[in-house]
């Protein structure tokens, strides 16, 4: 499978940055486990090559959760092999990676439903149910009229 | 829905959830070099912000800056900025023209008094009372002064607006000047580049929208997030520079192997911009990666920098010998090359200032 190209990375071979980033992730994961404090690493802020990113992605592996988020383009969110370490990849124009972050957290905020969105959804679902029920009543009226 | 509604409500009405804000906030935090953990704060600020009125004035320009901002073929993450701002006037893009266009500008100024942002691309000619560029019967100078009067901030987009750019190049027949030469009493941000990287424009506007203030600026009024380092500082060909491996011509072994382009005129050591990291066309490439030296287009007077294909070592008097030695002995000097690159910038700016005084 062709790996997505990260905007801003050059294919110039390994720079050796993968190991220090892994160590930082390990340290942040320990902190999360001990104190519950979340953190994040913006991969785009680091001078990583494409090869470094592939190496990091391979080292962290994939866990039990993978989600596609379809808003303002596509995003991929997955838990790595290490629970609490999440990879969030946002795509922009031409499916180029616009931002890429390692989140050290129990669950990334982008996977949660927002409180305001939930309120709106509750109102919308009520309205949709009423509309469906009214549609069913009208159909029944038409059926009864023909009998 | 009125433009007074928060952005969150406005987008929700179109079926876009708050997740869009989180995604855009992550993107903005990344390109503005803000902590990755600030995403939630930015998302919340954006969701509760009101749509920002923007009046875009185009003067002595080629429209390249507008092209840079608007190149997109499908609704994307990057397009969200056009939901977050209300582009109330842009005489190149807007559908109306003539009096209707000017009335739209005046209406936006009145409705958003004290709160609108004026974005300017292009320089302003001031020679002969500014007659060399007029719009709707008004000189650029008069239109700028009239529009900026009740603005919250001014953003000079592109090297022409930021520093005078191409119209300002010798002999500058129209007396073209930068916006900062005219506007002295408003917060002013320069986003230079010919054109600027689109993320520099959108990221800066998003920052203002999220935090209600202008970002940290460098000594030339440019956001440090994008102009805090030179191209040379982040160039992936830097290791070749350090080892003294230079392309001598555009088709030689060095060029084909991606060696440093210093000797082919690259102005990377004196050019502050984000091209080496953010790159162009959605991160596809940038001039050096495509095999051509940096032109230094985000710097003042880059058209008069001595020639695109002359090395820095021969462009400016007084620097030649030192820079030539550094270039030839890059491997020996090692980290000293980085310090020398900084020295190039300081001497170059001083040299420009001295030359301006002579003119």
Tab-separated table of C-alpha atoms in Angstrom:
chain	number	residue	atom	x	y	z
A	1	UNK	CA	0.000	0.000	0.000
A	2	UNK	CA	1.392	3.406	-0.923
A	3	UNK	CA	2.073	5.494	2.163
A	4	UNK	CA	0.557	8.988	2.165
A	5	UNK	CA	3.035	11.754	1.536
A	6	UNK	CA	3.327	14.232	4.365
A	7	UNK	CA	3.246	17.836	3.274
A	8	UNK	CA	6.593	19.348	4.014
A	9	UNK	CA	8.640	16.122	4.323
A	10	UNK	CA	11.367	15.307	1.878
A	11	UNK	CA	12.441	11.810	0.949
A	12	UNK	CA	16.027	12.177	2.076
A	13	UNK	CA	16.473	8.978	4.095
A	14	UNK	CA	16.461	8.433	7.852
A	15	UNK	CA	17.595	11.361	9.987
A	16	UNK	CA	17.735	9.425	13.249
A	17	UNK	CA	14.864	11.400	14.744
A	18	UNK	CA	12.556	8.412	15.237
A	19	UNK	CA	14.182	7.069	18.368
A	20	UNK	CA	14.149	10.379	20.331
A	21	UNK	CA	10.486	10.866	19.389
A	22	UNK	CA	9.671	7.351	20.591
A	23	UNK	CA	11.411	8.065	23.881
A	24	UNK	CA	9.404	11.255	24.281
A	25	UNK	CA	6.186	9.349	23.611
A	26	UNK	CA	7.165	6.775	26.215
A	27	UNK	CA	7.806	9.489	28.769
A	28	UNK	CA	4.466	11.190	28.064
A	29	UNK	CA	2.623	7.874	28.258
A	30	UNK	CA	4.119	7.230	31.685
A	31	UNK	CA	2.936	10.688	32.753
A	32	UNK	CA	-0.573	9.950	31.460
A	33	UNK	CA	-0.669	6.683	33.330
A	34	UNK	CA	0.512	8.281	36.551
A	35	UNK	CA	-1.282	11.637	36.573
A	36	UNK	CA	-3.922	11.490	33.833
A	37	UNK	CA	-2.320	14.478	32.108
A	38	UNK	CA	-2.717	14.442	28.319
A	39	UNK	CA	-0.157	15.730	25.859
A	40	UNK	CA	0.542	15.924	22.155
A	41	UNK	CA	3.423	15.949	19.681
A	42	UNK	CA	2.970	17.828	16.410
A	43	UNK	CA	4.916	15.728	13.911
A	44	UNK	CA	4.882	18.531	11.371
A	45	UNK	CA	6.950	20.723	13.688
A	46	UNK	CA	9.761	18.187	13.617
A	47	UNK	CA	12.239	17.952	10.713
A	48	UNK	CA	11.329	14.320	10.072
A	49	UNK	CA	11.785	12.778	6.676
A	50	UNK	CA	9.154	10.531	5.077
A	51	UNK	CA	11.339	7.567	6.012
A	52	UNK	CA	11.397	8.679	9.662
A	53	UNK	CA	7.599	8.907	9.731
A	54	UNK	CA	7.169	5.442	8.249
A	55	UNK	CA	9.626	4.093	10.809
A	56	UNK	CA	7.701	5.747	13.647
A	57	UNK	CA	4.373	4.486	12.346
A	58	UNK	CA	5.759	0.964	12.079
A	59	UNK	CA	7.280	1.106	15.563
A	60	UNK	CA	4.021	2.263	17.158
A	61	UNK	CA	1.905	-0.174	15.170
A	62	UNK	CA	-1.894	-0.363	15.137
A	63	UNK	CA	-4.238	-1.169	18.001
A	64	UNK	CA	-7.910	-1.977	18.289
A	65	UNK	CA	-9.433	1.290	17.139
A	66	UNK	CA	-9.362	2.906	13.721
A	67	UNK	CA	-11.705	5.725	12.735
A	68	UNK	CA	-12.277	7.782	9.601
A	69	UNK	CA	-13.559	11.264	10.298
A	70	UNK	CA	-15.186	12.903	7.296
A	71	UNK	CA	-15.303	16.632	7.983
A	72	UNK	CA	-13.555	19.351	5.949
A	73	UNK	CA	-11.852	16.583	4.007
A	74	UNK	CA	-10.799	13.246	5.494
A	75	UNK	CA	-9.021	12.438	8.703
A	76	UNK	CA	-7.715	9.169	10.035
A	77	UNK	CA	-7.494	8.472	13.734
A	78	UNK	CA	-6.150	5.262	15.174
A	79	UNK	CA	-4.976	3.953	18.470
A	80	UNK	CA	-1.490	2.523	18.204
A	81	UNK	CA	-0.387	-0.773	19.639
A	82	UNK	CA	0.085	1.136	22.911
A	83	UNK	CA	-3.267	2.168	24.437
A	84	UNK	CA	-3.225	5.849	25.180
A	85	UNK	CA	-1.020	6.641	22.201
A	86	UNK	CA	-3.117	7.826	19.278
A	87	UNK	CA	-2.149	8.904	15.783
A	88	UNK	CA	-4.280	11.666	14.219
A	89	UNK	CA	-3.759	12.434	10.558
A	90	UNK	CA	-5.706	15.265	8.901
A	91	UNK	CA	-5.817	15.463	5.112
A	92	UNK	CA	-6.228	18.690	3.192
A	93	UNK	CA	-6.297	19.507	-0.512
A	94	UNK	CA	-5.345	16.692	-2.923
A	95	UNK	CA	-5.323	14.254	-0.001
A	96	UNK	CA	-1.979	15.631	1.163
A	97	UNK	CA	-1.394	15.390	4.895
A	98	UNK	CA	-2.202	18.843	6.329
A	99	UNK	CA	-1.408	18.045	9.948
A	100	UNK	CA	-0.274	15.005	11.886
A	101	UNK	CA	-0.215	14.671	15.649
A	102	UNK	CA	0.571	11.991	18.203
A	103	UNK	CA	-1.912	12.365	21.048
A	104	UNK	CA	-1.231	10.892	24.459
A	105	UNK	CA	-4.716	10.646	25.865
A	106	UNK	CA	-7.506	8.232	26.759
A	107	UNK	CA	-9.532	9.218	23.695
A	108	UNK	CA	-8.931	12.062	21.206
A	109	UNK	CA	-11.418	14.921	21.418
A	110	UNK	CA	-12.150	14.694	17.700
A	111	UNK	CA	-13.724	11.275	18.265
A	112	UNK	CA	-16.079	12.574	20.935
A	113	UNK	CA	-19.421	14.126	20.057
A	114	UNK	CA	-19.508	17.779	21.050
A	115	UNK	CA	-22.112	18.856	23.628
A	116	UNK	CA	-23.596	21.481	21.323
A	117	UNK	CA	-23.768	19.018	18.440
A	118	UNK	CA	-25.559	16.531	20.736
A	119	UNK	CA	-28.169	19.160	21.697
A	120	UNK	CA	-28.819	19.930	18.045
A	121	UNK	CA	-28.941	16.251	17.161
A	122	UNK	CA	-31.576	15.638	19.867
A	123	UNK	CA	-33.804	18.341	18.386
A	124	UNK	CA	-33.227	17.084	14.860
A	125	UNK	CA	-33.985	13.456	15.698
A	126	UNK	CA	-37.236	14.437	17.391
A	127	UNK	CA	-38.226	16.402	14.291
A	128	UNK	CA	-37.245	13.566	11.959
A	129	UNK	CA	-39.261	11.037	14.004
A	130	UNK	CA	-42.344	13.237	13.908
A	131	UNK	CA	-41.981	13.616	10.178
A	132	UNK	CA	-41.621	9.857	9.719
A	133	UNK	CA	-44.644	9.161	11.934
A	134	UNK	CA	-46.749	11.669	10.061
A	135	UNK	CA	-45.664	10.078	6.817
A	136	UNK	CA	-46.775	6.633	8.109
A	137	UNK	CA	-50.178	8.000	9.224
A	138	UNK	CA	-50.800	9.545	5.812
A	139	UNK	CA	-49.935	6.262	4.094
A	140	UNK	CA	-52.361	4.387	6.398
A	141	UNK	CA	-55.098	6.950	5.701
A	142	UNK	CA	-54.627	6.419	1.969
A	143	UNK	CA	-54.742	2.624	2.405
A	144	UNK	CA	-57.911	2.831	4.543
A	145	UNK	CA	-59.524	5.153	2.020
A	146	UNK	CA	-59.057	2.570	-0.750
A	147	UNK	CA	-60.596	-0.328	1.229
B	1	UNK	CA	-28.702	33.611	9.800
B	2	UNK	CA	-27.083	36.962	10.534
B	3	UNK	CA	-23.372	37.484	10.481
B	4	UNK	CA	-23.624	38.125	14.218
B	5	UNK	CA	-24.086	34.414	14.886
B	6	UNK	CA	-21.076	32.574	16.268
B	7	UNK	CA	-19.157	30.578	13.679
B	8	UNK	CA	-20.088	27.351	15.446
B	9	UNK	CA	-23.805	28.019	15.010
B	10	UNK	CA	-23.307	29.192	11.447
B	11	UNK	CA	-21.519	26.035	10.357
B	12	UNK	CA	-23.856	23.801	12.363
B	13	UNK	CA	-26.763	25.175	10.335
B	14	UNK	CA	-24.965	23.802	7.271
B	15	UNK	CA	-24.482	20.433	8.913
B	16	UNK	CA	-20.820	20.929	9.825
B	17	UNK	CA	-20.064	19.682	13.326
B	18	UNK	CA	-17.682	21.070	15.901
B	19	UNK	CA	-15.210	18.458	14.739
B	20	UNK	CA	-14.418	20.792	11.826
B	21	UNK	CA	-13.183	23.344	14.351
B	22	UNK	CA	-11.004	20.797	16.103
B	23	UNK	CA	-9.508	19.775	12.805
B	24	UNK	CA	-8.942	23.339	11.670
B	25	UNK	CA	-7.522	24.241	15.074
B	26	UNK	CA	-5.021	21.383	14.851
B	27	UNK	CA	-4.018	22.565	11.388
B	28	UNK	CA	-3.696	26.206	12.544
B	29	UNK	CA	-1.706	25.262	15.658
B	30	UNK	CA	0.645	23.239	13.505
B	31	UNK	CA	1.329	25.918	10.890
B	32	UNK	CA	1.551	28.707	13.498
B	33	UNK	CA	4.032	26.670	15.551
B	34	UNK	CA	1.703	26.809	18.545
B	35	UNK	CA	1.728	23.951	21.088
B	36	UNK	CA	-0.206	20.931	19.868
B	37	UNK	CA	-2.070	21.002	23.191
B	38	UNK	CA	-3.577	24.401	22.345
B	39	UNK	CA	-5.932	22.833	19.805
B	40	UNK	CA	-8.963	22.796	22.119
B	41	UNK	CA	-8.482	26.421	23.096
B	42	UNK	CA	-8.245	27.495	19.473
B	43	UNK	CA	-11.243	25.371	18.472
B	44	UNK	CA	-13.382	26.840	21.231
B	45	UNK	CA	-12.281	30.386	20.373
B	46	UNK	CA	-13.108	29.861	16.715
B	47	UNK	CA	-16.481	28.281	17.420
B	48	UNK	CA	-17.566	31.227	19.547
B	49	UNK	CA	-16.012	33.935	17.344
B	50	UNK	CA	-18.083	35.992	14.978
B	51	UNK	CA	-17.368	35.991	11.279
B	52	UNK	CA	-14.475	38.371	10.688
B	53	UNK	CA	-15.083	41.171	8.216
B	54	UNK	CA	-12.212	41.513	5.779
B	55	UNK	CA	-11.818	44.264	3.226
B	56	UNK	CA	-9.199	43.357	0.639
B	57	UNK	CA	-7.598	46.182	-1.289
B	58	UNK	CA	-5.524	45.412	-4.371
B	59	UNK	CA	-3.161	48.101	-5.601
B	60	UNK	CA	0.062	47.774	-7.647
B	61	UNK	CA	0.030	43.991	-7.787
B	62	UNK	CA	-0.106	41.060	-10.182
B	63	UNK	CA	-2.945	39.212	-8.365
B	64	UNK	CA	-0.471	36.444	-7.467
B	65	UNK	CA	-1.194	36.845	-3.762
B	66	UNK	CA	-4.931	36.360	-4.299
B	67	UNK	CA	-4.144	33.380	-6.551
B	68	UNK	CA	-1.972	31.894	-3.813
B	69	UNK	CA	-4.818	32.113	-1.325
B	70	UNK	CA	-7.607	30.866	-3.528
B	71	UNK	CA	-6.072	27.884	-5.338
B	72	UNK	CA	-8.346	25.077	-4.332
B	73	UNK	CA	-10.524	22.749	-6.346
B	74	UNK	CA	-12.758	21.140	-3.763
B	75	UNK	CA	-13.989	21.964	-0.270
B	76	UNK	CA	-11.072	21.212	1.974
B	77	UNK	CA	-9.690	21.919	5.382
B	78	UNK	CA	-7.880	24.913	3.953
B	79	UNK	CA	-11.142	26.337	2.551
B	80	UNK	CA	-12.633	26.736	6.018
B	81	UNK	CA	-10.982	30.134	6.274
B	82	UNK	CA	-13.540	31.381	3.742
B	83	UNK	CA	-16.275	30.352	6.192
B	84	UNK	CA	-14.535	32.094	9.056
B	85	UNK	CA	-14.065	35.402	7.297
B	86	UNK	CA	-16.550	37.548	5.463
B	87	UNK	CA	-14.681	38.843	2.432
B	88	UNK	CA	-16.768	41.975	2.108
B	89	UNK	CA	-14.728	43.594	-0.645
B	90	UNK	CA	-12.248	42.231	-3.143
B	91	UNK	CA	-12.505	43.943	-6.484
B	92	UNK	CA	-10.853	41.047	-8.339
B	93	UNK	CA	-13.044	38.274	-6.887
B	94	UNK	CA	-16.367	39.864	-6.142
B	95	UNK	CA	-19.284	39.521	-8.523
B	96	UNK	CA	-20.380	43.163	-8.429
B	97	UNK	CA	-18.383	45.990	-9.924
B	98	UNK	CA	-18.454	49.714	-10.288
B	99	UNK	CA	-20.516	51.727	-7.800
B	100	UNK	CA	-22.050	48.569	-6.319
B	101	UNK	CA	-18.590	47.347	-5.367
B	102	UNK	CA	-17.553	50.622	-3.785
B	103	UNK	CA	-20.871	50.810	-1.932
B	104	UNK	CA	-20.170	47.323	-0.542
B	105	UNK	CA	-16.811	48.535	0.746
B	106	UNK	CA	-18.332	51.559	2.450
B	107	UNK	CA	-21.153	49.497	3.940
B	108	UNK	CA	-18.683	46.991	5.415
B	109	UNK	CA	-16.640	49.846	6.902
B	110	UNK	CA	-19.704	51.318	8.608
B	111	UNK	CA	-21.221	48.027	9.822
B	112	UNK	CA	-17.937	46.750	11.233
B	113	UNK	CA	-16.404	50.007	12.387
B	114	UNK	CA	-13.342	49.361	14.489
B	115	UNK	CA	-13.523	45.609	13.920
B	116	UNK	CA	-12.720	44.913	10.286
B	117	UNK	CA	-9.328	43.851	9.001
B	118	UNK	CA	-7.903	45.500	5.903
B	119	UNK	CA	-5.819	43.161	3.778
B	120	UNK	CA	-3.716	44.911	1.160
B	121	UNK	CA	-1.797	43.394	-1.700
B	122	UNK	CA	0.296	45.541	-3.968
B	123	UNK	CA	2.366	48.626	-3.304
B	124	UNK	CA	1.061	52.185	-3.437
B	125	UNK	CA	2.535	54.792	-5.807
B	126	UNK	CA	2.948	58.205	-4.209
B	127	UNK	CA	4.843	60.101	-6.914
B	128	UNK	CA	2.879	62.876	-8.646
B	129	UNK	CA	0.092	62.656	-6.037
B	130	UNK	CA	-0.356	58.933	-6.659
B	131	UNK	CA	-1.876	59.204	-10.145
B	132	UNK	CA	-0.135	56.073	-11.430
B	133	UNK	CA	-2.688	53.698	-9.903
B	134	UNK	CA	-6.335	54.534	-9.379
B	135	UNK	CA	-9.516	52.559	-8.716
B	136	UNK	CA	-13.001	53.991	-9.177
B	137	UNK	CA	-11.505	57.427	-9.681
B	138	UNK	CA	-9.594	57.326	-6.395
B	139	UNK	CA	-5.870	57.072	-6.064
B	140	UNK	CA	-4.643	53.994	-4.188
B	141	UNK	CA	-3.251	56.347	-1.551
B	142	UNK	CA	-6.608	57.974	-0.898
B	143	UNK	CA	-8.475	54.641	-0.905
B	144	UNK	CA	-5.990	53.146	1.545
B	145	UNK	CA	-6.206	56.067	3.955
B	146	UNK	CA	-9.996	56.150	3.731
B	147	UNK	CA	-10.429	52.410	4.308
B	148	UNK	CA	-7.873	51.979	7.072
B	149	UNK	CA	-9.271	54.817	9.181
B	150	UNK	CA	-11.699	52.625	11.173
B	151	UNK	CA	-9.947	49.265	10.753
B	152	UNK	CA	-8.867	47.003	13.597
B	153	UNK	CA	-5.645	45.956	11.886
B	154	UNK	CA	-3.901	45.989	8.536
B	155	UNK	CA	-2.312	42.971	6.897
B	156	UNK	CA	0.095	43.653	4.032
B	157	UNK	CA	0.061	40.532	1.916
B	158	UNK	CA	2.931	39.918	-0.463
B	159	UNK	CA	6.306	41.578	-0.837
B	160	UNK	CA	4.842	44.448	-2.870
B	161	UNK	CA	2.578	45.536	-0.015
B	162	UNK	CA	5.100	44.623	2.698
B	163	UNK	CA	8.217	46.194	1.210
B	164	UNK	CA	7.346	47.745	-2.169
B	165	UNK	CA	8.260	44.630	-4.142
B	166	UNK	CA	8.556	44.703	-7.925
B	167	UNK	CA	7.026	48.173	-8.477
B	168	UNK	CA	9.589	49.476	-5.976
B	169	UNK	CA	12.513	47.966	-7.940
B	170	UNK	CA	14.989	50.375	-9.502
B	171	UNK	CA	14.310	52.917	-10.919
B	172	UNK	CA	10.879	52.873	-9.251
B	173	UNK	CA	9.258	55.211	-11.776
B	174	UNK	CA	5.948	55.515	-9.917
B	175	UNK	CA	7.350	56.133	-6.448
B	176	UNK	CA	5.941	52.835	-5.181
B	177	UNK	CA	6.128	52.379	-1.426
B	178	UNK	CA	5.188	49.742	1.140
B	179	UNK	CA	1.954	50.085	3.104
B	180	UNK	CA	3.992	50.582	6.271
B	181	UNK	CA	5.428	53.764	4.759
B	182	UNK	CA	1.899	55.229	4.718
B	183	UNK	CA	0.051	53.637	7.643
B	184	UNK	CA	1.705	54.455	10.936
B	185	UNK	CA	-1.137	54.416	13.449
B	186	UNK	CA	-2.631	50.916	13.116
B	187	UNK	CA	-1.400	47.458	14.074
B	188	UNK	CA	0.222	46.228	10.872
B	189	UNK	CA	1.379	42.757	9.896
B	190	UNK	CA	3.615	42.067	6.906
B	191	UNK	CA	3.192	38.701	5.246
B	192	UNK	CA	5.872	38.947	2.623
B	193	UNK	CA	6.680	36.588	-0.221
B	194	UNK	CA	6.170	36.738	-3.956
B	195	UNK	CA	3.597	35.380	-3.404
B	196	UNK	CA	3.326	34.427	0.277
B	197	UNK	CA	2.707	30.787	1.154
B	198	UNK	CA	-1.105	30.558	1.494
B	199	UNK	CA	-0.848	29.024	4.977
B	200	UNK	CA	0.988	32.154	6.112
B	201	UNK	CA	-2.045	34.221	5.126
B	202	UNK	CA	-4.732	31.893	6.480
B	203	UNK	CA	-2.778	30.991	9.608
B	204	UNK	CA	-2.287	34.632	10.524
B	205	UNK	CA	-5.964	35.472	9.950
B	206	UNK	CA	-6.983	32.406	11.999
B	207	UNK	CA	-4.681	33.469	14.817
B	208	UNK	CA	-6.257	36.935	14.906
B	209	UNK	CA	-9.717	35.375	14.871
B	210	UNK	CA	-8.890	32.894	17.637
B	211	UNK	CA	-6.956	35.134	19.981
B	212	UNK	CA	-8.205	38.621	19.081
B	213	UNK	CA	-4.661	39.938	18.750
B	214	UNK	CA	-1.846	39.940	16.253
B	215	UNK	CA	0.826	37.236	16.509
B	216	UNK	CA	4.425	37.822	17.554
B	217	UNK	CA	6.256	39.708	14.804
B	218	UNK	CA	9.893	39.970	13.732
B	219	UNK	CA	11.861	43.174	13.175
B	220	UNK	CA	10.203	43.603	9.750
B	221	UNK	CA	6.675	43.135	11.101
B	222	UNK	CA	6.344	39.540	9.867
B	223	UNK	CA	4.800	36.718	11.954
B	224	UNK	CA	7.660	34.833	13.545
B	225	UNK	CA	5.761	31.565	13.090
B	226	UNK	CA	6.486	31.766	9.365
B	227	UNK	CA	9.432	34.135	9.144
B	228	UNK	CA	11.433	33.241	12.220
B	229	UNK	CA	14.035	31.168	10.409
B	230	UNK	CA	15.882	31.443	7.134
B	231	UNK	CA	15.369	29.027	4.278
B	232	UNK	CA	18.981	27.999	4.887
B	233	UNK	CA	18.209	27.098	8.510
B	234	UNK	CA	15.681	24.419	7.502
B	235	UNK	CA	16.882	23.469	4.032
B	236	UNK	CA	17.209	19.728	3.506
B	237	UNK	CA	20.303	20.417	1.313
B	238	UNK	CA	22.077	22.014	4.258
B	239	UNK	CA	24.268	18.952	4.888
B	240	UNK	CA	25.743	19.445	1.409
B	241	UNK	CA	26.500	23.080	2.222
B	242	UNK	CA	28.219	22.020	5.428
B	243	UNK	CA	30.338	19.517	3.501
B	244	UNK	CA	31.168	22.022	0.752
B	245	UNK	CA	29.338	20.106	-1.955
B	246	UNK	CA	27.899	22.616	-4.435
B	247	UNK	CA	26.260	22.411	-7.825
B	248	UNK	CA	28.292	24.531	-10.245
B	249	UNK	CA	25.781	24.580	-13.099
B	250	UNK	CA	22.158	23.536	-13.515
B	251	UNK	CA	22.907	20.283	-15.263
B	252	UNK	CA	26.099	19.074	-13.633
B	253	UNK	CA	26.643	16.089	-11.338
B	254	UNK	CA	26.042	18.208	-8.232
B	255	UNK	CA	22.730	19.513	-9.547
B	256	UNK	CA	21.582	16.025	-10.489
B	257	UNK	CA	22.546	14.722	-7.025
B	258	UNK	CA	20.728	17.513	-5.191
B	259	UNK	CA	23.753	19.351	-3.808
B	260	UNK	CA	23.656	22.845	-2.347
B	261	UNK	CA	22.667	25.607	-4.791
B	262	UNK	CA	24.617	28.379	-3.063
B	263	UNK	CA	26.987	28.873	-5.989
B	264	UNK	CA	24.064	29.078	-8.409
B	265	UNK	CA	22.731	32.161	-6.648
B	266	UNK	CA	20.588	30.700	-3.871
B	267	UNK	CA	19.606	33.467	-1.427
B	268	UNK	CA	18.486	30.985	1.233
B	269	UNK	CA	20.968	32.236	3.868
B	270	UNK	CA	19.402	35.714	3.837
B	271	UNK	CA	15.759	34.824	3.162
B	272	UNK	CA	13.355	34.377	6.072
B	273	UNK	CA	10.349	32.259	5.076
B	274	UNK	CA	8.702	28.887	5.670
B	275	UNK	CA	9.163	27.452	2.179
B	276	UNK	CA	11.594	24.773	3.358
B	277	UNK	CA	9.072	23.377	5.860
B	278	UNK	CA	5.530	24.184	4.673
B	279	UNK	CA	6.512	24.192	1.007
B	280	UNK	CA	4.140	25.021	-1.884
B	281	UNK	CA	1.081	23.482	-3.529
B	282	UNK	CA	0.008	21.671	-0.392
B	283	UNK	CA	3.508	20.670	0.607
B	284	UNK	CA	4.544	19.359	-2.790
B	285	UNK	CA	7.845	21.138	-3.231
B	286	UNK	CA	9.663	24.446	-3.095
B	287	UNK	CA	12.180	26.090	-5.458
B	288	UNK	CA	15.282	24.469	-3.974
B	289	UNK	CA	13.710	21.005	-3.965
B	290	UNK	CA	12.817	21.596	-7.610
B	291	UNK	CA	16.443	22.400	-8.382
B	292	UNK	CA	16.441	26.221	-8.400
B	293	UNK	CA	17.993	28.491	-5.803
B	294	UNK	CA	15.867	30.637	-3.518
B	295	UNK	CA	15.234	34.132	-4.926
B	296	UNK	CA	14.803	35.658	-1.482
B	297	UNK	CA	11.353	36.893	-2.512
B	298	UNK	CA	10.212	37.506	1.073
B	299	UNK	CA	12.956	40.036	1.678
B	300	UNK	CA	12.993	43.781	0.974
B	301	UNK	CA	14.372	44.731	-2.448
B	302	UNK	CA	14.908	41.142	-3.544
B	303	UNK	CA	14.770	42.294	-7.195
B	304	UNK	CA	17.811	44.447	-6.536
B	305	UNK	CA	19.735	41.819	-4.563
B	306	UNK	CA	22.516	41.587	-7.154
B	307	UNK	CA	21.107	38.969	-9.518
B	308	UNK	CA	19.230	35.701	-9.085
B	309	UNK	CA	22.138	33.620	-10.367
B	310	UNK	CA	25.004	35.423	-8.695
B	311	UNK	CA	26.102	33.833	-5.427
B	312	UNK	CA	25.769	35.884	-2.278
B	313	UNK	CA	29.552	35.819	-2.146
B	314	UNK	CA	29.728	38.108	-5.206
B	315	UNK	CA	26.461	40.056	-4.857
B	316	UNK	CA	27.370	42.513	-2.160
B	317	UNK	CA	30.574	44.482	-1.656
B	318	UNK	CA	32.475	43.611	1.448
B	319	UNK	CA	30.995	40.179	1.897
B	320	UNK	CA	32.597	38.512	-1.076
B	321	UNK	CA	35.825	37.248	0.402
B	322	UNK	CA	34.409	36.060	3.707
B	323	UNK	CA	31.391	34.347	2.220
B	324	UNK	CA	33.453	32.771	-0.548
B	325	UNK	CA	35.810	31.295	2.015
B	326	UNK	CA	32.856	30.000	4.036
B	327	UNK	CA	31.232	28.472	0.971
B	328	UNK	CA	34.420	26.770	-0.145
B	329	UNK	CA	35.317	25.494	3.295
B	330	UNK	CA	31.836	24.629	4.543
B	331	UNK	CA	32.922	21.226	5.764
B	332	UNK	CA	35.743	22.629	7.864
B	333	UNK	CA	33.777	25.466	9.381
B	334	UNK	CA	30.808	23.230	10.190
B	335	UNK	CA	28.520	24.982	12.678
B	336	UNK	CA	30.432	28.158	12.028
B	337	UNK	CA	28.631	28.243	8.698
B	338	UNK	CA	25.343	28.755	10.509
B	339	UNK	CA	26.758	31.753	12.353
B	340	UNK	CA	28.148	33.079	9.117
B	341	UNK	CA	24.754	32.719	7.471
B	342	UNK	CA	23.320	34.950	10.228
B	343	UNK	CA	26.108	37.410	9.623
B	344	UNK	CA	25.200	37.439	5.911
B	345	UNK	CA	21.684	38.561	6.871
B	346	UNK	CA	22.815	41.315	9.200
B	347	UNK	CA	25.367	42.693	6.753
B	348	UNK	CA	22.935	42.381	3.864
B	349	UNK	CA	20.251	44.397	5.656
B	350	UNK	CA	22.788	47.004	6.707
B	351	UNK	CA	24.031	47.181	3.128
B	352	UNK	CA	20.494	47.712	1.861
B	353	UNK	CA	19.867	50.446	4.402
B	354	UNK	CA	23.090	52.189	3.364
B	355	UNK	CA	22.117	51.969	-0.320
B	356	UNK	CA	18.626	53.378	0.413
B	357	UNK	CA	20.233	56.359	2.111
B	358	UNK	CA	22.411	56.945	-0.964
B	359	UNK	CA	19.280	56.954	-3.184
